[in-house]
GROMACS .gro file of C-alpha atoms in nm:
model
  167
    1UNK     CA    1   7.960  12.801   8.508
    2UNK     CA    2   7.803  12.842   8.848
    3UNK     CA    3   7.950  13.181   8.889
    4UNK     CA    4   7.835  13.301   8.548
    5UNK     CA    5   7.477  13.178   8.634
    6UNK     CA    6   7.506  13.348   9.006
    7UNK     CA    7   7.581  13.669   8.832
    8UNK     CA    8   7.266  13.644   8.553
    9UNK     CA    9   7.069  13.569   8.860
   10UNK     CA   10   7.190  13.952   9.006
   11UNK     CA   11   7.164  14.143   8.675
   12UNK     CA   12   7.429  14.031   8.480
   13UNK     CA   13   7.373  14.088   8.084
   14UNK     CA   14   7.485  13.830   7.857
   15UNK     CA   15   7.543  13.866   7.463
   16UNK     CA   16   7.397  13.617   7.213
   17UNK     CA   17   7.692  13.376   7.246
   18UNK     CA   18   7.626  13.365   7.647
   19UNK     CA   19   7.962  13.548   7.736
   20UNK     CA   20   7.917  13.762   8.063
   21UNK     CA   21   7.939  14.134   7.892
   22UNK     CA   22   7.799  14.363   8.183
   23UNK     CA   23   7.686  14.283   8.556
   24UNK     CA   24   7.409  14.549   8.693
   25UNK     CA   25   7.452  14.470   9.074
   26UNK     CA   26   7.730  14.611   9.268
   27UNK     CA   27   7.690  14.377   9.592
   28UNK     CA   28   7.904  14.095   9.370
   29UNK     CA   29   8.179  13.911   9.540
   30UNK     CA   30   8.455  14.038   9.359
   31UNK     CA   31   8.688  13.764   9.493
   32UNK     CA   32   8.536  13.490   9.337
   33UNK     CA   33   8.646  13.698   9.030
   34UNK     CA   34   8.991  13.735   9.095
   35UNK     CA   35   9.217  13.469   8.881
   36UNK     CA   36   9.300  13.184   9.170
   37UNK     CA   37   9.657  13.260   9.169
   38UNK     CA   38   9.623  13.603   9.296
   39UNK     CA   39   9.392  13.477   9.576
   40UNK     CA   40   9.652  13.208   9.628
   41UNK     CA   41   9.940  13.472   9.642
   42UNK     CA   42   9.797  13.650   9.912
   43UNK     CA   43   9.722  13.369  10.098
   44UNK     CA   44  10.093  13.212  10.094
   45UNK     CA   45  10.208  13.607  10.157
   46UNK     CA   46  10.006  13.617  10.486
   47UNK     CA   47  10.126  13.237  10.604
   48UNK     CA   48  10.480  13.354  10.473
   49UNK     CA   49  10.429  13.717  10.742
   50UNK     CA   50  10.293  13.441  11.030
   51UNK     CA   51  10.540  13.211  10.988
   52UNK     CA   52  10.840  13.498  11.000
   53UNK     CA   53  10.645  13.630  11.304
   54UNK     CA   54  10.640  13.293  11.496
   55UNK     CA   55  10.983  13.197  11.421
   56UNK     CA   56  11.074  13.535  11.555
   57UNK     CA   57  10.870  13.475  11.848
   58UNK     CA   58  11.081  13.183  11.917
   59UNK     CA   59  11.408  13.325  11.924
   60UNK     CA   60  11.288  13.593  12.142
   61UNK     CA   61  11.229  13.304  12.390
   62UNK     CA   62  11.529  13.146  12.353
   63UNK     CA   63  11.748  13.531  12.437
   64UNK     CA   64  11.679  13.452  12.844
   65UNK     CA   65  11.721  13.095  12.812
   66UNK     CA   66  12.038  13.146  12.658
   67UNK     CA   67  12.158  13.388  12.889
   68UNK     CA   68  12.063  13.164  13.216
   69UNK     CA   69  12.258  12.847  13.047
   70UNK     CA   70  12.549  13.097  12.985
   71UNK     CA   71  12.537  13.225  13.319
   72UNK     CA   72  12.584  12.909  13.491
   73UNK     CA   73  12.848  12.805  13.269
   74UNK     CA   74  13.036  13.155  13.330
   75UNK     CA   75  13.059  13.174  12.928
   76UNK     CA   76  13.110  13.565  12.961
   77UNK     CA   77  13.140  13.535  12.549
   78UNK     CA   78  12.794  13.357  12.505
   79UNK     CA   79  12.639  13.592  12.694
   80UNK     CA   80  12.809  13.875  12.502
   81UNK     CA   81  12.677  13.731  12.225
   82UNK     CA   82  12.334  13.781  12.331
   83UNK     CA   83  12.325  14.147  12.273
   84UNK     CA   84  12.338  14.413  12.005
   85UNK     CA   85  12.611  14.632  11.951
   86UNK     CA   86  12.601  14.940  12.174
   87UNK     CA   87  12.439  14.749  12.453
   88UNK     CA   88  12.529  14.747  12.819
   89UNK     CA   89  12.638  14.478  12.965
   90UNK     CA   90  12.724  14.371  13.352
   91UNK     CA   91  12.834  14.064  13.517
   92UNK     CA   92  12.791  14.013  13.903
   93UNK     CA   93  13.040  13.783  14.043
   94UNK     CA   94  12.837  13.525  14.187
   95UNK     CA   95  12.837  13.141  14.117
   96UNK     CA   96  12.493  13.180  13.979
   97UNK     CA   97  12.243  12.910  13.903
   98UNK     CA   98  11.935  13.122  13.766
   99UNK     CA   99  11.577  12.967  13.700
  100UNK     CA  100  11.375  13.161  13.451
  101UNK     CA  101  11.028  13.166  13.471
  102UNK     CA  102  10.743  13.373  13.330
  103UNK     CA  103  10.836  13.523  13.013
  104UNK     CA  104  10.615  13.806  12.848
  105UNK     CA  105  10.696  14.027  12.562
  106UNK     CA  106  10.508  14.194  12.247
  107UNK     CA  107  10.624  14.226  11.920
  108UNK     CA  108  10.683  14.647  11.868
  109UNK     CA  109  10.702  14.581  11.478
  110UNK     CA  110  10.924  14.345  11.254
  111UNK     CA  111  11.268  14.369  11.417
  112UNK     CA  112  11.162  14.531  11.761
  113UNK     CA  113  11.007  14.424  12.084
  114UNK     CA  114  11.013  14.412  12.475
  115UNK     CA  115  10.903  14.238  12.750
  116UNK     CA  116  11.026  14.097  13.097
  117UNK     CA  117  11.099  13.740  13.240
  118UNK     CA  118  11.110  13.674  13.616
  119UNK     CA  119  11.386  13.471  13.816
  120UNK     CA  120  11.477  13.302  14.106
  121UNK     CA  121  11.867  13.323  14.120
  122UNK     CA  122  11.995  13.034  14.327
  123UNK     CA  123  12.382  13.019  14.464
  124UNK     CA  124  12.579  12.736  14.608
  125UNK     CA  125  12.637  12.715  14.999
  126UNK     CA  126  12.542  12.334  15.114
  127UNK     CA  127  12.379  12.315  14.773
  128UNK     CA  128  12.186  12.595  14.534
  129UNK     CA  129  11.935  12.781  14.752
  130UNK     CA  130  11.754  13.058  14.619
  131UNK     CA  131  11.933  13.401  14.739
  132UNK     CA  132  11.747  13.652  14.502
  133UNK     CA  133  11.389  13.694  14.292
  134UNK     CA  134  11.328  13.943  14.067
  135UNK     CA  135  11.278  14.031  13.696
  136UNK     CA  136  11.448  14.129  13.363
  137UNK     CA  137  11.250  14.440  13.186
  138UNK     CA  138  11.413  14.350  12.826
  139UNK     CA  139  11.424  14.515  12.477
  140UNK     CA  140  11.534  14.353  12.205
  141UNK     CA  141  11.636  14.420  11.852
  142UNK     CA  142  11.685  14.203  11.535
  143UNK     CA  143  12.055  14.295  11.416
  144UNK     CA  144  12.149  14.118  11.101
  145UNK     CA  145  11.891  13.874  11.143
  146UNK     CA  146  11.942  13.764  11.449
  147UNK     CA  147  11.763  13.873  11.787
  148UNK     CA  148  11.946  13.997  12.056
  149UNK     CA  149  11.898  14.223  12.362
  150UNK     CA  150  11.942  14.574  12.352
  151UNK     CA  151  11.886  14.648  12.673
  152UNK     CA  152  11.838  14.439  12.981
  153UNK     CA  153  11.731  14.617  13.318
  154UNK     CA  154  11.754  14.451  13.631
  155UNK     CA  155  11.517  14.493  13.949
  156UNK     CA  156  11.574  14.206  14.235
  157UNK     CA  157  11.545  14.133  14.637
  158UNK     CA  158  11.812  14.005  14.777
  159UNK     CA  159  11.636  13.726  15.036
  160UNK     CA  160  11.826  13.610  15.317
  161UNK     CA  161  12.019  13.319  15.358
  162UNK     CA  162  11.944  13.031  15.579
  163UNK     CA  163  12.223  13.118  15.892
  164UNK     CA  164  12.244  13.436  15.778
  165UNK     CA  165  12.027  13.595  16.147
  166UNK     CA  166  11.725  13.654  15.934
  167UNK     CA  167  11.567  13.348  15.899
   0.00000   0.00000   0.00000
């Protein structure tokens, strides 16, 4: 009723039994006419692209997580496991305890995106000190569902070690 009347009130022409027959003003909000369900599907179909995009998101954080807890436990599988087929893969021998830190990346579509995540890489000797920093420059790719890296690129310092000459 209060739309009908909003629409007299801009031009609207109404026949003798009051039914809306022709509206004179362009400058009408055409989504108040829309049946509710449509508005409501397009509503629900942007929370359902969020929601995807979030949950995504989250697995994308949980790659270099997944790959430090791996690491430590020298589970050469797990961290297989953490990339796409075709991907290069190396292992230094080290007894590794890495701390990640820092994590950026950005979404290059629905099943693409890159970013980088910082570390301190700690080894034992009298108890974990930190031996290198650096960062992971990291694509990844959504293979059946699932994210994983494609590619992983390495850049670190080697610091020196406490009795080493250099400290």
């Amino acid at each position: 009723q209060t739309a009908v009347r909003d629409f007299v009130d801009r031009g609207a022409t109404m026949d003798k039994k009051r039914r809306l027959i022709a509206v004179a003003s362009a400058d009408l909000d055409t989504e108040r006419l829309r049946p509710p369900s449509r508005r409501v599907g397009r509503e629900l179909a942007k929370l359902r692209r969020q929601v995807v995009e979030m949950l995504d998101r989250e697995a994308i954080r949980q790659l270099p997580i997944a790959y430090a807890h791996f690491a430590r436990a020298k589970d050469v599988e797990g961290m297989v496991g953490l990339y796409a087929k075709g991907a290069i893969f190396d292992v230094p021998e080290l007894d590794p305890w890495p701390f990640i830190h820092s994590h950026y990346f950005e979404m290059r579509g629905s099943d693409r995106a890159e970013g980088f995540v910082c570390f301190e890489l700690g080894e034992e000797g009298g108890g974990p000190q930190v031996s290198q920093v650096g960062c992971y420059r990291d694509d990844y790719v959504k293979e059946n569902g699932v994210w994983k890296f494609r590619t992983r690129l390495l850049c670190a310092i080697a610091l020196p070690m406490p009795g080493s000459g250099f400290d």
